[in-house]
Coordinates of C-alpha atoms and ligand atoms in Angstrom, one line a residue:
X1 CA 99.6 108.9 107.3
X2 CA 97.9 112.4 108.1
X3 CA 98.9 115.5 106.4
X4 CA 101.7 117.5 108.3
X5 CA 101.9 120.7 106.2
X6 CA 98.2 121.5 106.3
X7 CA 97.0 124.4 104.3
X8 CA 99.9 124.0 101.8
X9 CA 99.1 122.1 98.7
X10 CA 101.1 121.0 95.6
X11 CA 103.3 124.0 94.7
X12 CA 102.1 125.1 91.1
X13 CA 104.0 126.7 88.4
X14 CA 102.4 130.2 88.0
X15 CA 105.0 132.2 85.9
X16 CA 107.0 135.3 86.5
X17 CA 104.0 137.6 87.1
X18 CA 102.4 135.6 89.9
X19 CA 102.3 137.2 93.4
X20 CA 101.4 133.9 95.1
X21 CA 104.4 133.2 97.5
X22 CA 103.6 129.5 97.4
X23 CA 104.1 129.2 93.6
X24 CA 107.0 128.7 91.3
X25 CA 107.8 131.7 89.1
X26 CA 110.4 130.1 86.8
X27 CA 110.6 126.4 87.7
X28 CA 108.4 124.6 85.3
X29 CA 109.3 121.0 85.8
X30 CA 108.3 119.7 82.3
X31 CA 109.5 122.6 80.2
X32 CA 112.0 121.6 77.7
X33 CA 115.2 123.5 77.7
X34 CA 118.2 122.6 75.7
X35 CA 116.6 119.3 74.7
X36 CA 115.3 118.0 78.0
X37 CA 112.8 118.9 80.8
X38 CA 113.9 121.3 83.4
X39 CA 113.6 118.7 86.2
X40 CA 116.1 116.5 84.3
X41 CA 118.7 119.2 84.1
X42 CA 118.3 120.4 87.6
X43 CA 117.6 117.1 89.7
X44 CA 116.7 118.9 92.9
X45 CA 117.3 117.1 96.2
X46 CA 116.2 117.8 99.8
X47 CA 119.0 117.6 102.5
X48 CA 117.5 115.5 105.4
X49 CA 119.6 117.4 108.0
X50 CA 118.8 121.0 107.2
X51 CA 115.1 120.6 106.3
X52 CA 113.9 118.0 108.7
X53 CA 116.4 118.2 111.6
X54 CA 117.9 121.7 112.0
X55 CA 115.8 124.0 114.2
X56 CA 117.9 127.2 113.9
X57 CA 119.8 126.6 117.1
X58 CA 123.1 128.4 117.1
X59 CA 126.0 129.2 119.6
X60 CA 123.9 132.0 121.1
X61 CA 120.4 130.6 121.4
X62 CA 118.0 127.7 121.2
X63 CA 116.1 126.7 118.0
X64 CA 113.3 128.7 116.7
X65 CA 111.7 126.3 114.4
X66 CA 109.5 123.4 115.6
X67 CA 110.6 120.3 113.7
X68 CA 108.7 117.8 115.9
X69 CA 106.1 117.1 113.2
X70 CA 103.8 115.9 115.9
X71 CA 106.0 113.4 117.6
X72 CA 108.3 113.5 120.7
X73 CA 111.8 114.5 119.5
X74 CA 114.5 111.9 120.1
X75 CA 112.1 108.8 119.6
X76 CA 111.7 106.4 116.7
X77 CA 108.2 107.9 116.4
X78 CA 109.8 111.2 115.6
X79 CA 112.2 109.6 113.1
X80 CA 109.2 108.2 111.2
X81 CA 107.4 111.5 111.5
X82 CA 110.4 113.2 109.9
X83 CA 110.3 110.7 107.1
X84 CA 106.5 111.4 106.7
X85 CA 107.1 115.2 106.7
X86 CA 110.1 114.8 104.3
X87 CA 108.2 112.8 101.7
X88 CA 105.1 115.1 101.9
X89 CA 107.3 118.1 101.5
X90 CA 109.2 116.7 98.5
X91 CA 105.9 115.6 96.9
X92 CA 104.5 118.9 97.3
X93 CA 107.4 120.6 95.7
X94 CA 107.9 118.1 93.0
X95 CA 111.4 117.2 94.3
X96 CA 112.4 113.8 93.2
X97 CA 115.6 113.1 95.3
X98 CA 116.8 113.3 98.9
X99 CA 120.3 113.1 100.6
X100 CA 121.0 112.0 104.2
X101 CA 123.5 111.3 106.8
X102 CA 123.0 108.0 108.9
X103 CA 122.3 109.8 112.1
X104 CA 119.9 112.4 110.4
X105 CA 117.5 109.3 110.0
X106 CA 117.4 108.1 113.6
X107 CA 118.5 109.3 117.1
X108 CA 122.1 107.8 117.6
X109 CA 122.2 105.3 120.4
X110 CA 125.1 104.8 122.9
X111 CA 125.8 101.5 121.2
X112 CA 126.4 101.2 117.5
X113 CA 124.5 97.9 117.3
X114 CA 121.5 99.6 118.7
X115 CA 121.9 102.5 116.2
X116 CA 122.2 100.1 113.4
X117 CA 119.0 98.2 114.4
X118 CA 117.1 101.7 114.5
X119 CA 118.6 102.4 111.0
X120 CA 117.2 99.0 109.7
X121 CA 113.8 99.9 111.1
X122 CA 113.7 103.3 109.5
X123 CA 115.1 102.0 106.2
X124 CA 112.2 99.7 105.9
X125 CA 109.8 102.6 106.6
X126 CA 111.6 104.9 104.1
X127 CA 111.6 102.3 101.3
X128 CA 107.9 102.0 101.7
X129 CA 107.5 105.8 101.3
X130 CA 109.8 105.6 98.3
X131 CA 107.5 103.0 96.7
X132 CA 104.4 105.2 97.3
X133 CA 105.9 108.3 95.8
X134 CA 108.7 107.2 93.4
X135 CA 111.2 109.6 95.1
X136 CA 114.8 108.5 94.9
X137 CA 118.0 108.9 96.9
X138 CA 120.7 111.1 95.3
X139 CA 123.3 110.4 97.8
X140 CA 123.9 109.1 101.3
X141 CA 126.8 109.8 103.7
X142 CA 127.9 109.0 107.2
X143 CA 128.2 111.7 109.9
X144 CA 131.7 111.3 111.1
X145 CA 132.0 114.6 112.9
X146 CA 129.3 115.3 115.5
X147 CA 129.8 112.4 117.9
X148 CA 132.6 113.4 120.5
X149 CA 134.7 110.3 119.5
X150 CA 135.5 112.2 116.2
X151 CA 137.1 115.2 118.0
X152 CA 140.4 114.5 116.3
X153 CA 139.0 113.4 113.0
X154 CA 137.7 110.0 111.7
X155 CA 140.1 108.6 109.1
X156 CA 142.6 111.2 110.0
X157 CA 142.5 110.9 113.8
X158 CA 145.0 109.3 116.2
X159 CA 142.9 106.3 117.3
X160 CA 142.5 103.0 115.4
X161 CA 139.4 102.3 117.6
X162 CA 137.8 105.5 116.4
X163 CA 138.8 104.7 112.8
X164 CA 136.9 101.4 113.1
X165 CA 133.8 103.2 114.2
X166 CA 134.1 105.5 111.1
X167 CA 134.4 102.4 108.9
X168 CA 131.4 100.8 110.5
X169 CA 129.4 103.8 110.0
X170 CA 130.4 104.1 106.3
X171 CA 129.5 100.5 105.8
X172 CA 126.2 100.9 107.1
X173 CA 125.6 104.2 105.4
X174 CA 126.6 102.5 102.1
X175 CA 124.2 99.7 102.8
X176 CA 121.4 102.2 103.4
X177 CA 122.3 104.1 100.2
X178 CA 122.1 100.9 98.2
X179 CA 118.8 100.0 99.8
X180 CA 117.3 103.5 98.8
X181 CA 118.8 102.9 95.3
X182 CA 121.1 105.9 95.9
X183 CA 123.2 107.0 92.9
X184 CA 126.0 108.5 95.0
X185 CA 127.9 108.5 98.2
X186 CA 129.7 111.5 99.7
X187 CA 132.8 111.9 101.8
X188 CA 132.7 115.3 103.3
X189 CA 135.7 115.5 105.5
X190 CA 133.9 116.7 108.7
X191 CA 136.8 116.9 111.0
X192 CA 139.4 115.6 108.6
X193 CA 142.0 118.3 109.1
X194 CA 143.9 119.9 111.8
X195 CA 144.1 122.7 114.4
X196 CA 147.8 122.9 114.6
X197 CA 150.7 121.3 112.8
X198 CA 152.5 120.9 116.1
X199 CA 150.4 117.7 116.9
X200 CA 149.7 116.6 113.4
X201 CA 151.4 114.3 110.9
X202 CA 149.7 115.4 107.7
X203 CA 151.2 112.7 105.4
X204 CA 150.3 109.9 107.8
X205 CA 146.7 111.1 108.1
X206 CA 146.2 111.6 104.4
X207 CA 147.3 107.9 103.9
X208 CA 144.9 106.8 106.4
X209 CA 142.0 108.7 104.9
X210 CA 142.8 107.3 101.4
X211 CA 142.8 103.7 102.8
X212 CA 139.4 104.3 104.3
X213 CA 138.2 105.5 101.0
X214 CA 139.7 102.7 99.1
X215 CA 138.2 100.1 101.4
X216 CA 134.8 101.7 101.1
X217 CA 135.0 101.5 97.4
X218 CA 136.1 98.0 97.5
X219 CA 133.2 97.0 99.8
X220 CA 130.5 98.8 97.7
X221 CA 131.8 97.4 94.4
X222 CA 131.9 93.8 95.9
X223 CA 128.2 94.4 96.7
X224 CA 127.4 95.3 93.2
X225 CA 126.9 99.0 93.8
X226 CA 128.2 101.0 90.9
X227 CA 127.2 104.4 91.9
X228 CA 129.6 107.4 92.1
X229 CA 131.7 108.4 95.1
X230 CA 132.2 112.1 95.7
X231 CA 134.5 114.2 97.8
X232 CA 132.9 117.4 99.0
X233 CA 135.7 120.0 99.3
X234 CA 135.7 122.6 102.0
X235 CA 138.6 124.7 103.2
X236 CA 137.9 125.2 106.9
X237 CA 135.2 124.7 109.5
X238 CA 134.9 122.8 111.7
X239 CA 138.7 122.5 111.7
X240 CA 141.0 125.4 111.1
X241 CA 142.4 123.6 107.9
X242 CA 140.5 120.9 106.1
X243 CA 142.4 118.5 104.0
X244 CA 139.8 118.6 101.1
X245 CA 140.4 122.4 100.8
X246 CA 139.0 122.9 97.3
X247 CA 138.4 121.0 94.0
X248 CA 142.1 121.3 92.9
X249 CA 143.5 119.9 96.2
X250 CA 140.9 117.2 96.4
X251 CA 141.5 116.0 92.8
X252 CA 145.3 116.1 93.4
X253 CA 144.6 113.9 96.5
X254 CA 142.5 111.4 94.6
X255 CA 145.1 111.2 91.8
X256 CA 148.0 110.7 94.3
X257 CA 146.2 107.8 96.0
X258 CA 144.8 106.1 92.8
X259 CA 141.1 107.0 93.7
X260 CA 140.3 109.1 90.7
X261 CA 138.4 106.5 88.8
X262 CA 135.8 105.9 91.5
X263 CA 135.4 109.5 92.7
X264 CA 134.1 112.9 91.5
X265 CA 133.5 116.2 93.2
X266 CA 130.4 117.3 95.0
X267 CA 130.9 121.1 94.8
X268 CA 129.1 123.2 97.4
X269 CA 128.8 126.9 96.5
X270 CA 129.4 128.2 100.0
X271 CA 132.5 126.0 100.5
X272 CA 134.1 127.4 97.2
X273 CA 133.7 130.9 98.4
X274 CA 135.1 130.1 101.8
X275 CA 138.2 128.8 99.9
X276 CA 138.5 132.2 98.2
X277 CA 137.0 131.0 94.9
X278 CA 133.8 131.7 93.1
X279 CA 131.4 128.8 92.9
X280 CA 131.9 128.8 89.1
X281 CA 135.7 128.4 89.6
X282 CA 135.4 125.1 91.5
X283 CA 132.8 123.8 89.1
X284 CA 135.2 124.7 86.2
X285 CA 138.2 122.9 87.8
X286 CA 136.0 119.8 88.5
X287 CA 134.5 119.8 84.9
X288 CA 137.9 120.2 83.2
X289 CA 139.1 117.2 85.1
X290 CA 136.0 115.1 84.1
X291 CA 135.0 115.2 87.8
X292 CA 131.9 117.4 88.0
X293 CA 129.7 115.0 89.8
X294 CA 127.1 116.7 91.9
X295 CA 126.5 120.0 93.6
X296 CA 125.4 121.2 97.0
X297 CA 123.3 124.2 96.1
X298 CA 123.5 127.0 98.6
X299 CA 125.0 130.5 98.9
X300 CA 127.2 132.1 101.5
X301 CA 127.5 135.7 102.8
X302 CA 130.7 137.2 101.4
X303 CA 130.9 139.4 104.5
X304 CA 131.0 136.4 106.9
X305 CA 133.8 133.9 107.2
X306 CA 131.7 130.9 107.7
X307 CA 129.4 128.4 106.1
X308 CA 126.0 130.2 106.3
X309 CA 124.3 127.6 104.0
X310 CA 121.6 130.1 102.6
X311 CA 119.2 129.2 100.0
X312 CA 120.6 130.3 96.7
X313 CA 119.2 133.5 95.4
X314 CA 121.9 135.2 93.3
X315 CA 120.9 134.7 89.6
X316 CA 124.4 135.7 88.6
X317 CA 125.7 132.8 90.5
X318 CA 123.1 130.3 89.5
X319 CA 123.5 131.3 85.8
X320 CA 127.3 130.9 85.8
X321 CA 126.9 127.6 87.7
X322 CA 124.4 126.3 85.2
X323 CA 126.7 127.6 82.4
X324 CA 129.5 125.3 83.7
X325 CA 127.1 122.3 84.3
X326 CA 125.5 122.7 80.8
X327 CA 128.8 123.0 79.0
X328 CA 130.2 120.0 80.9
X329 CA 127.3 117.9 79.5
X330 CA 125.0 118.0 82.6
X331 CA 124.5 115.7 85.6
X332 CA 124.6 112.0 85.3
X333 CA 124.5 110.4 88.8
X334 CA 124.5 113.9 90.5
X335 CA 122.1 116.7 91.1
X336 CA 121.5 119.9 92.9
X337 CA 121.1 119.2 96.6
X338 CA 119.8 122.1 98.8
X339 CA 122.4 122.0 101.4
X340 CA 120.7 125.1 102.7
X341 CA 118.7 126.3 105.7
X342 CA 116.2 129.0 106.5
X343 CA 117.6 131.8 108.5
X344 CA 116.8 131.6 112.2
X345 CA 113.8 134.1 112.3
X346 CA 112.3 132.2 109.3
X347 CA 110.9 129.5 111.4
X348 CA 107.4 128.5 110.0
X349 CA 106.3 125.7 107.7
X350 CA 105.7 128.2 105.0
X351 CA 109.3 129.4 105.3
X352 CA 110.5 125.8 104.7
X353 CA 108.6 125.9 101.4
X354 CA 109.6 129.4 100.5
X355 CA 113.2 128.7 101.0
X356 CA 113.0 125.8 98.4
X357 CA 110.9 127.8 96.1
X358 CA 113.6 130.6 96.2
X359 CA 116.3 128.1 95.4
X360 CA 114.5 126.1 92.8
X361 CA 113.4 129.3 91.0
X362 CA 116.9 130.8 91.2
X363 CA 118.3 127.7 89.6
X364 CA 115.5 127.4 86.9
X365 CA 116.2 131.1 86.0
X366 CA 119.9 130.3 86.0
X367 CA 119.3 127.3 83.6
X368 CA 117.2 129.5 81.2
X369 CA 119.8 132.2 81.2
X370 CA 122.8 129.8 80.9
X371 CA 121.1 128.2 77.9
X372 CA 120.6 131.7 76.4
X373 CA 124.1 132.6 76.9
X374 CA 125.3 129.4 75.1
X375 CA 122.8 129.9 72.2
X376 CA 123.9 133.5 72.0
X377 CA 127.5 132.3 71.5
X378 CA 129.2 135.6 72.1
X379 CA 131.1 134.3 75.3
X380 CA 132.2 131.1 73.7
X381 CA 133.1 132.8 70.4
X382 CA 135.3 135.3 72.2
X383 CA 137.1 132.5 74.0
X384 CA 137.7 130.8 70.7
X385 CA 139.1 133.9 69.1
X386 CA 141.2 134.7 72.1
X387 CA 143.5 131.7 71.6
X388 CA 143.4 131.8 67.7
X389 CA 147.2 132.5 67.7
X390 CA 147.8 129.0 69.0
X391 CA 146.1 127.4 66.0
X392 CA 148.9 128.0 63.5
X393 CA 152.6 128.6 63.2
X394 CA 154.7 128.8 66.2
X395 CA 151.5 128.8 68.4
X396 CA 150.5 125.4 67.2
X397 CA 153.9 124.0 67.7
X398 CA 153.8 125.3 71.4
X399 CA 150.5 123.5 72.1
X400 CA 151.4 120.3 70.5
X401 CA 154.7 120.4 72.3
X402 CA 157.1 120.2 69.3
X403 CA 158.7 123.6 69.7
X404 CA 162.0 123.6 71.8
X405 CA 163.1 126.4 74.1
X406 CA 165.6 127.3 71.5
X407 CA 162.9 127.4 68.8
X408 CA 161.0 129.7 71.0
X409 CA 163.8 132.0 71.8
X410 CA 164.7 132.1 68.1
X411 CA 161.2 133.3 67.4
X412 CA 161.4 136.1 69.9
X413 CA 164.8 137.1 68.6
X414 CA 163.4 137.3 65.1
X415 CA 160.6 139.5 66.1
X416 CA 162.7 141.7 68.3
X417 CA 159.5 142.9 70.1
X418 CA 156.0 141.2 70.2
X419 CA 152.8 142.8 69.2
X420 CA 150.5 143.7 72.2
X421 CA 148.3 140.7 72.8
X422 CA 144.5 141.1 72.1
X423 CA 142.3 142.9 74.7
X424 CA 140.8 140.8 77.6
X425 CA 137.5 142.7 77.1
X426 CA 136.1 141.9 80.4
X427 CA 133.7 144.8 80.6
X428 CA 132.2 143.9 77.3
X429 CA 131.8 140.3 78.3
X430 CA 130.2 141.3 81.6
X431 CA 127.8 143.6 79.6
X432 CA 126.8 140.7 77.3
X433 CA 125.9 138.7 80.5
X434 CA 123.8 141.6 81.8
X435 CA 122.1 142.0 78.4
X436 CA 121.1 138.3 78.6
X437 CA 119.9 138.4 82.2
X438 CA 118.0 141.7 82.1
X439 CA 117.4 142.4 78.4
Ligands
LIG501 C1 128.9 120.8 105.7 C2 128.8 120.0 104.7 C3 127.7 118.7 104.9 C4 127.9 117.8 103.8 C5 127.5 116.5 104.1 O1 129.5 121.9 105.6 O2 128.2 120.8 103.6 O3 126.6 119.2 105.1 O4 127.2 118.2 102.6 O5 128.1 115.8 105.1
LIG502 NI1 127.3 120.1 101.8
LIG503 NI1 128.1 123.6 103.9

């Protein structure tokens, strides 16, 4: 296999003073932070779709980036060239995981049997590259949104025939994930939502989606796969309202349908902000439910109302994200998948590498700063003190649930008037974060 990214070698760690664009300034894979190497905390993954397939094409114009990698686009030769490019790219960056949709790997044929034959062919090719490099699969998924048959949704649509195709794709994508020794499987509800309630039976559709997930779990477990299933919440786009709106909604859905033992969340930063939350918020909601599974690492533009999937560069965001992740005990099956793409005018091979270097350094710095925040202890200490009143007396009886409404009312009547509660001290806490980040 000949080199595709000529002139770009293995990306070295050179430290924060380096001016070499093709070097890491903060990501030092083997450096021990909070008891383990950076790479074990961060578990970076490459998204096949953005990095190897997307060319920058948008509603207003053609792609700008050439992702042919020396082969004719739309052929099996191209599928193999993409795999070669992907493994060379990951090896040069020291990325140990990848994520894929079925149809990222091969051009989809008109007949699903032919698509599946193509998938078998590429799977053998990818397995070989995995053996040579040791690179693993973080998670797989099926694309149940691009093909026109999914115009009304996949599990949530109005056609049992289409539902069967969704099931067939999931079955195959699960088989591929197992073949690649994948640790997870994602359900991102591509078009599982609605444009108008005038034509939609929400409860009926949710039940059908739940059945599709239940059958998928049953199939995978019967095959002996004990990886983790994830829901990736998103509030809108492509549909006006996506059912998996945010972490709280998705967790409620999983509990309602008894799927919460097999599923966790895959939280994408840009999706959280589209839902009107911070990235940290959706991580916190997932973590407190024991469901922080994996992360799609990217960043949105708060001035725009859509999923821009930019490489993460806000160290405030990566710090608070890593703070939540560290405090929840870190990743087990999951990791940080760069569901991110270069901006359209950044179309060169160097830009591909520089996007990942930006994202990996932003998260490495976030990890270092989050670890410092935890060791510093002022944030956590403030939180402990803030609720101190609930550790004794009537406060304790409130939290252990033994105080009745009458008891509580009697307490108020005895006091006549409560003391003012302690200050929230937001500005002080923000200054602590700044001191750790820039001090
Ligand atoms: C799209 C999603 C998608 C999932 C995988 O907005 O982020 O890329 O991560 O289907
Ligand atoms: Ni995503
Ligand atoms: Ni996205």
